[in-house]
XYZ file of C-alpha atoms in Angstrom:
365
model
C -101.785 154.347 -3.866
C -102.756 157.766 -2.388
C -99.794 160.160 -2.980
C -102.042 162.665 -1.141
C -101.146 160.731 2.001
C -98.016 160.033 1.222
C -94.912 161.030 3.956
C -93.406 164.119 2.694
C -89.944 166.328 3.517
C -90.031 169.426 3.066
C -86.494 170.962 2.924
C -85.663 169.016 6.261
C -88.963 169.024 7.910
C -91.246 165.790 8.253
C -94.704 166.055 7.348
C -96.881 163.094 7.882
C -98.987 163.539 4.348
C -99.101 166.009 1.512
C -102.367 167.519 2.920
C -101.799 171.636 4.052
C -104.884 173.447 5.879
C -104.469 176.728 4.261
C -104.621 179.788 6.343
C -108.663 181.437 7.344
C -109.146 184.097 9.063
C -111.666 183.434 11.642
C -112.011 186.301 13.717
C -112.356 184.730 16.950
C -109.625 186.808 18.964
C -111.563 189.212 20.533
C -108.663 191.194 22.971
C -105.987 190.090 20.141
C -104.621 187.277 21.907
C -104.829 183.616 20.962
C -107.668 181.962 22.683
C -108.312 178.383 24.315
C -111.054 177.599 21.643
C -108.252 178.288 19.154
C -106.050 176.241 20.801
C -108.666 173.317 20.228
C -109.704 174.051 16.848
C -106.329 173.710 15.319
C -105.650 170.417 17.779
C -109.062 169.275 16.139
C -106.971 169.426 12.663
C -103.683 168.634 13.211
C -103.373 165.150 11.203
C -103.243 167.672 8.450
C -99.732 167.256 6.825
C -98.770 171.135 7.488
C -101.077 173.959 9.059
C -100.437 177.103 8.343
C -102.297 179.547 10.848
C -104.891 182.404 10.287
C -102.930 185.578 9.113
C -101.545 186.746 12.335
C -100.420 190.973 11.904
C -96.873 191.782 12.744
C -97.823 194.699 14.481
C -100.887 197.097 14.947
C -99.509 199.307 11.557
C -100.230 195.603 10.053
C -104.095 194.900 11.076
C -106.695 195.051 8.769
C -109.149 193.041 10.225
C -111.508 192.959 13.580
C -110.471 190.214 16.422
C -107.159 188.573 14.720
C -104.707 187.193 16.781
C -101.071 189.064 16.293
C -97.255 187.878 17.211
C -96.344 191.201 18.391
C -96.739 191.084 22.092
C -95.703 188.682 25.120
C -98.932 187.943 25.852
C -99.652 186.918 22.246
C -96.691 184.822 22.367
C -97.621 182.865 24.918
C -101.199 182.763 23.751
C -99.553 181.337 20.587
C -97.338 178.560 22.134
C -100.668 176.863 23.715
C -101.539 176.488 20.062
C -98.306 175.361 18.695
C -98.215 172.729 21.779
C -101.728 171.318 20.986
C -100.800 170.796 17.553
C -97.125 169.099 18.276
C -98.722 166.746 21.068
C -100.875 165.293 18.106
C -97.600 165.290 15.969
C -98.495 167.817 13.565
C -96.530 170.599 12.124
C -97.796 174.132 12.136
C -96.372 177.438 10.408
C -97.661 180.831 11.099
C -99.032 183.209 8.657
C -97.446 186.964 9.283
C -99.755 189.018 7.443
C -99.353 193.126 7.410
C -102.046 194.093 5.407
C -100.886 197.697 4.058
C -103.913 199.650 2.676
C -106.430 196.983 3.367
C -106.941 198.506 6.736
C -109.302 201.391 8.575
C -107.806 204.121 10.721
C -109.704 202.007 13.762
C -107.558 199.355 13.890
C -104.322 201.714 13.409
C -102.182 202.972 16.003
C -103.342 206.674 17.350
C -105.743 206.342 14.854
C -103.170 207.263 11.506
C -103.788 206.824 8.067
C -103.011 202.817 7.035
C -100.006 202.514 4.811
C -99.228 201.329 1.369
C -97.068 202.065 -1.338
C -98.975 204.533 -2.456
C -101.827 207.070 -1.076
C -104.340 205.407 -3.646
C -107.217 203.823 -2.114
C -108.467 200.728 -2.344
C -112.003 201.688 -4.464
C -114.982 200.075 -3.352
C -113.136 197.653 -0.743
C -113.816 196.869 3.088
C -113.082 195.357 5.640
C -114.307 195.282 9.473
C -113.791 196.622 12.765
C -114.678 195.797 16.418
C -118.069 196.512 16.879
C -120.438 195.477 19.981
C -120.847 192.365 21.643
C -117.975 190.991 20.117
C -119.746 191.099 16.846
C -118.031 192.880 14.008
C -118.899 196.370 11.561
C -118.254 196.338 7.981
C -116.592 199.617 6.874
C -114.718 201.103 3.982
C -111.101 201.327 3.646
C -109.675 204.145 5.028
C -107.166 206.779 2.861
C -103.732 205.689 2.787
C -100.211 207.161 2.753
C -97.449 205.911 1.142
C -94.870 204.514 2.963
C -91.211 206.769 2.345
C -88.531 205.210 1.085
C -86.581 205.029 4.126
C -89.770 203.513 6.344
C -89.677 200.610 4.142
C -86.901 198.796 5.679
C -88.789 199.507 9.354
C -91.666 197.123 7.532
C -89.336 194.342 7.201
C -88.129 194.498 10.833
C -91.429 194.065 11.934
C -91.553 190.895 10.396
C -88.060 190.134 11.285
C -89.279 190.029 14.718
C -93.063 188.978 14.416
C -90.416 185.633 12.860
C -88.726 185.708 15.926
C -91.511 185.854 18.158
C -93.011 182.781 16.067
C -90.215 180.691 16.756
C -90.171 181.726 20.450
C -93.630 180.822 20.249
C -93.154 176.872 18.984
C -93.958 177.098 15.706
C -92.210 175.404 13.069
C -92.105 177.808 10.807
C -93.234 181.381 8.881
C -94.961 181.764 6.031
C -94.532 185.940 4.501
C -98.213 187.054 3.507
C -97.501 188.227 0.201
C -101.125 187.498 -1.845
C -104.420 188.911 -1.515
C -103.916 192.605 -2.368
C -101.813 193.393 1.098
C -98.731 195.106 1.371
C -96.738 193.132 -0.067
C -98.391 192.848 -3.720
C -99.148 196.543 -3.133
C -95.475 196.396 -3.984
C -95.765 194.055 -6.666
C -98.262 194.939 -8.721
C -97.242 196.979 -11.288
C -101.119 198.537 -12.050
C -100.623 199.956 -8.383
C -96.951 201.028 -7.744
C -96.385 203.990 -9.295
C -93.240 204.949 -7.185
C -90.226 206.347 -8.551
C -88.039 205.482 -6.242
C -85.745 202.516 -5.651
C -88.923 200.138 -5.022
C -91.212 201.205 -7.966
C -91.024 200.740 -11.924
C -88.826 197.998 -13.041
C -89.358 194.482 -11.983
C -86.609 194.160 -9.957
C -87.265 197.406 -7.773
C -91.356 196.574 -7.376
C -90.158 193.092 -5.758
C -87.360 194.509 -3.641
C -89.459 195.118 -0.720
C -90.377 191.654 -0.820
C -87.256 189.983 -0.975
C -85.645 192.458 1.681
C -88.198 190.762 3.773
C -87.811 187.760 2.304
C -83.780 187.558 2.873
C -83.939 189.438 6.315
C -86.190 186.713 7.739
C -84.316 183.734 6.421
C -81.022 185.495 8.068
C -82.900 185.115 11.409
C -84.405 182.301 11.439
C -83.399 180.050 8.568
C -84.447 179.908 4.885
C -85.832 176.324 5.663
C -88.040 177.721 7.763
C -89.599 180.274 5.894
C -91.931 179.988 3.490
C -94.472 182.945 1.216
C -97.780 182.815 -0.127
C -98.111 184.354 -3.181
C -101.392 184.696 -5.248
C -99.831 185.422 -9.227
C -102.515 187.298 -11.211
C -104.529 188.295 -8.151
C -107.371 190.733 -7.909
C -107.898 190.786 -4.545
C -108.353 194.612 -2.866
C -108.682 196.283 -6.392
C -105.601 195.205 -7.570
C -105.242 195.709 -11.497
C -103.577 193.483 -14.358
C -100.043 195.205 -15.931
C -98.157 194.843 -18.874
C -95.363 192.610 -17.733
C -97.431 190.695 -14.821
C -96.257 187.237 -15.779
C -92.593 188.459 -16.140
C -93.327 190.148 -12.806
C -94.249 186.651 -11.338
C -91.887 184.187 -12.943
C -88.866 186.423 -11.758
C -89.966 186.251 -8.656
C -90.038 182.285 -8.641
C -86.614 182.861 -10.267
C -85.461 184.858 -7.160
C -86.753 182.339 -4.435
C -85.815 179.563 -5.954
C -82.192 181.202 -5.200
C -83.540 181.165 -1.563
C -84.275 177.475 -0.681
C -86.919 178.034 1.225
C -89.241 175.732 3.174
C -91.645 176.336 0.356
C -93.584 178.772 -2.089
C -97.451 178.467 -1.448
C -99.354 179.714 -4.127
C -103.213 180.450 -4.190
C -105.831 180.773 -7.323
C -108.061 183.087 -6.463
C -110.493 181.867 -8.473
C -111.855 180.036 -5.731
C -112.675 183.510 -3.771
C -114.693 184.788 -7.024
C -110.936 186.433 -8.305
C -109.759 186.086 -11.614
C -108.351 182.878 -11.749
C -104.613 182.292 -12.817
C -104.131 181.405 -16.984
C -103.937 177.992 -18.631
C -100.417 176.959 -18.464
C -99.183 179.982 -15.870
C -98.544 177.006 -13.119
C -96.581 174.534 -15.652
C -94.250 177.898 -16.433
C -93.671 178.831 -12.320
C -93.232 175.173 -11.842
C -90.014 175.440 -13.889
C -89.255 178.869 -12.653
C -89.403 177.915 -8.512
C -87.802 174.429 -8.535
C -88.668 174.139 -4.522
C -91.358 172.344 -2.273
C -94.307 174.106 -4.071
C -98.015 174.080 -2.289
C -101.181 175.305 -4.414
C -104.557 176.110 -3.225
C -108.101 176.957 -4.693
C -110.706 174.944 -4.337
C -108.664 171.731 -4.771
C -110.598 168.253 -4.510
C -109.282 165.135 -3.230
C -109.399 164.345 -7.052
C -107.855 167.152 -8.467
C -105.342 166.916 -5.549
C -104.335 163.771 -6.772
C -104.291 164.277 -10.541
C -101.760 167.781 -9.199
C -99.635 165.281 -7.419
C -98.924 162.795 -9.748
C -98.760 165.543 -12.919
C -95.988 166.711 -10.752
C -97.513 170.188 -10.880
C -97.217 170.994 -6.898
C -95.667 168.709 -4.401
C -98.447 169.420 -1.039
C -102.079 171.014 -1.836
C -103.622 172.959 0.557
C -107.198 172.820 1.517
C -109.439 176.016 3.156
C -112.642 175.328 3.855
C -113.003 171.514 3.713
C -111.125 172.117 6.982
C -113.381 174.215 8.691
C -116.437 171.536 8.664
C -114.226 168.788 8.792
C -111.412 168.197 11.712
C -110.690 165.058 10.780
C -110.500 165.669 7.194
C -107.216 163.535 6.320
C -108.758 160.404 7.705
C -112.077 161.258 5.725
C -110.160 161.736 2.899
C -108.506 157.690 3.417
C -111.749 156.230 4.187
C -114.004 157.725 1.591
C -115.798 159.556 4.077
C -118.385 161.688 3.545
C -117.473 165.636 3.748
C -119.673 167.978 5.746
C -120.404 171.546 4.351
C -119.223 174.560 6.753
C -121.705 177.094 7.717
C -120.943 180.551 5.543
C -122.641 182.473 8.492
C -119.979 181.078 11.260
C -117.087 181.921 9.205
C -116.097 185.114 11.117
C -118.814 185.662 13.778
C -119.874 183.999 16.991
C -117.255 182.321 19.382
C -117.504 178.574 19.489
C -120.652 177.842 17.265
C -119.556 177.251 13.807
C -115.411 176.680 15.135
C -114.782 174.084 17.172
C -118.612 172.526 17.435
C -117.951 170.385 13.981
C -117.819 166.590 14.965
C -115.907 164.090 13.339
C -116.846 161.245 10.999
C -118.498 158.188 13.189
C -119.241 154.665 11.019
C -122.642 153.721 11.879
């Protein structure tokens, strides 16, 4: 018995298998709006158990990245609910990523052209990221100098996503998962190697993860704990972030803290898979018994290892990246047997359909 394709609730919401297609950027948003081709390529994958979109920004201060689709704007709301209607007509379930992406940004894709923020005015060393170039083709450049956010913009931060939640929900989906891994604002916060505030949301533990769970608690108020849900990525590297003294303590007192939250889940990502250091031996057992909730890991899972995770009662869904991208109809490949196709590198964030919606699915001969 597959427990990968097992039914599963997830604090009140039905998902039709254990299988989550993790959030990708795919850059294929060209005036910021959700597109019809995007409406099709997450139809094309909606037997998936849970979706959870591409990072979406909360708001221009929150881009970091050229041609992504944001949930700050009427028109991207309705853009959006296309999408979320697609997905429900095949009886999936789709959350969207909100994703503000603090320093990781360039003064082209901020408003008037101002410095990116962060928690502090350190840059991110050696790190890039791209912006709109010609053609609808994208330029690789640098990260641009940050500021750091004052103390009393912080709480402004939060309202953005307060209402990027709202928007979501106006928009169809079922839920919101808070962007909290990969070096962005969040972990900016976090990480202890970065924050050097001194102020009430740097130093100890509980102040460097106060941003996060004034975010975390201000959603849930407006929308409903069960239907938020944060990605996290413990030990993470990501956008020159640095290792601290007290990182696991950082990390399993934050499980602590949203376990007190019941929320629709904690999704947590190994970065090993992205060429990251990847999380330490035994680190997942210890959150497991920190966060007692729905709990969803990713990095570079197989159908194997999925299993093995499932049944070692180590996560209860496993998301999958870029199986997905090659492979609409991966959850019926997956109960066949089917053979997987490889995704083309070179597609991943260029071109418009070619490489996005183009993959076909499995045909026996």
């Amino acid at each position: 018995m597959s427990e990968l394709l097992n039914i599963y609730t997830m604090n009140g919401i039905r998902l039709n298998n254990r299988v989550v297609m993790a959030p990708m950027t795919r850059s294929r948003a060209y005036d910021l709006i959700p597109t019809d081709s995007m409406v099709t390529y997450y139809r094309q994958r909606a037997t998936a158990g849970l979706i959870v979109s591409e990072g979406s920004p909360v708001s221009m201060e929150g881009r970091g990245q050229a041609y992504t689709p944001g949930i700050y704007t009427d028109e991207q709301i309705e853009g959006w609910k296309k999408v979320t209607e697609a997905v429900h007509a095949q009886g999936g379930k789709i959350f969207i990523q909100l994703w503000h992406v603090g320093r990781s940004s360039h003064i082209a894709h901020q408003p008037d052209g101002q410095a990116p923020v962060s928690s502090v005015s350190r840059v991110a060393e050696g790190c890039t990221t791209h912006i709109p170039g010609d053609n609808c083709q994208s330029v690789r450049v640098f990260h641009s100098q940050p500021r750091a956010l004052a103390t009393d913009e912080v709480p402004r931060v939060t309202q953005d996503f307060v209402r990027a939640a709202k928007n979501a929900i106006e928009a169809g989906f079922d839920g919101v998962e808070i962007h909290a891994a990969n070096g962005y604002i969040f972990e900016q916060f976090i990480n202890g190697g970065l924050n050097d505030r001194t102020d009430r949301y740097g130093g100890t533990i509980a102040n460097r993860l106060r941003f996060t769970l004034e975010t975390v608690d201000a959603v849930s108020a407006a929308i409903g704990s069960h239907l938020t849900g944060i990605r996290i990525a413990p030990f993470g590297r990501l956008q020159d972030m640095h290792g601290f003294d007290d990182e696991q303590d950082t990390w399993l007192s934050l499980g602590i803290e949203l376990r007190r939250r019941h929320l629709a889940y904690v999704h947590l990502s190994d970065q090993e898979s992205l060429g990251a250091q990847a999380i330490p031996a035994g680190f997942l057992t210890k959150f497991r018994k920190a966060y007692e909730g729905t709990l969803i890991v990713a990095g570079s899972y197989t159908q194997a290892r999925a299993e093995m995770a499932l049944r070692e009662g180590v996560a209860d869904l496993i998301a999958f990246g870029r199986p997905f991208i090659a492979n609409p109809d991966l959850v019926k490949r997956m109960k066949n047997g089917w053979p997987m196709a490889v995704p083309d590198k070179d597609t991943f964030y260029t071109g418009r359909d070619a490489g996005y919606i183009d993959y076909p699915t499995y045909h026996v001969d």
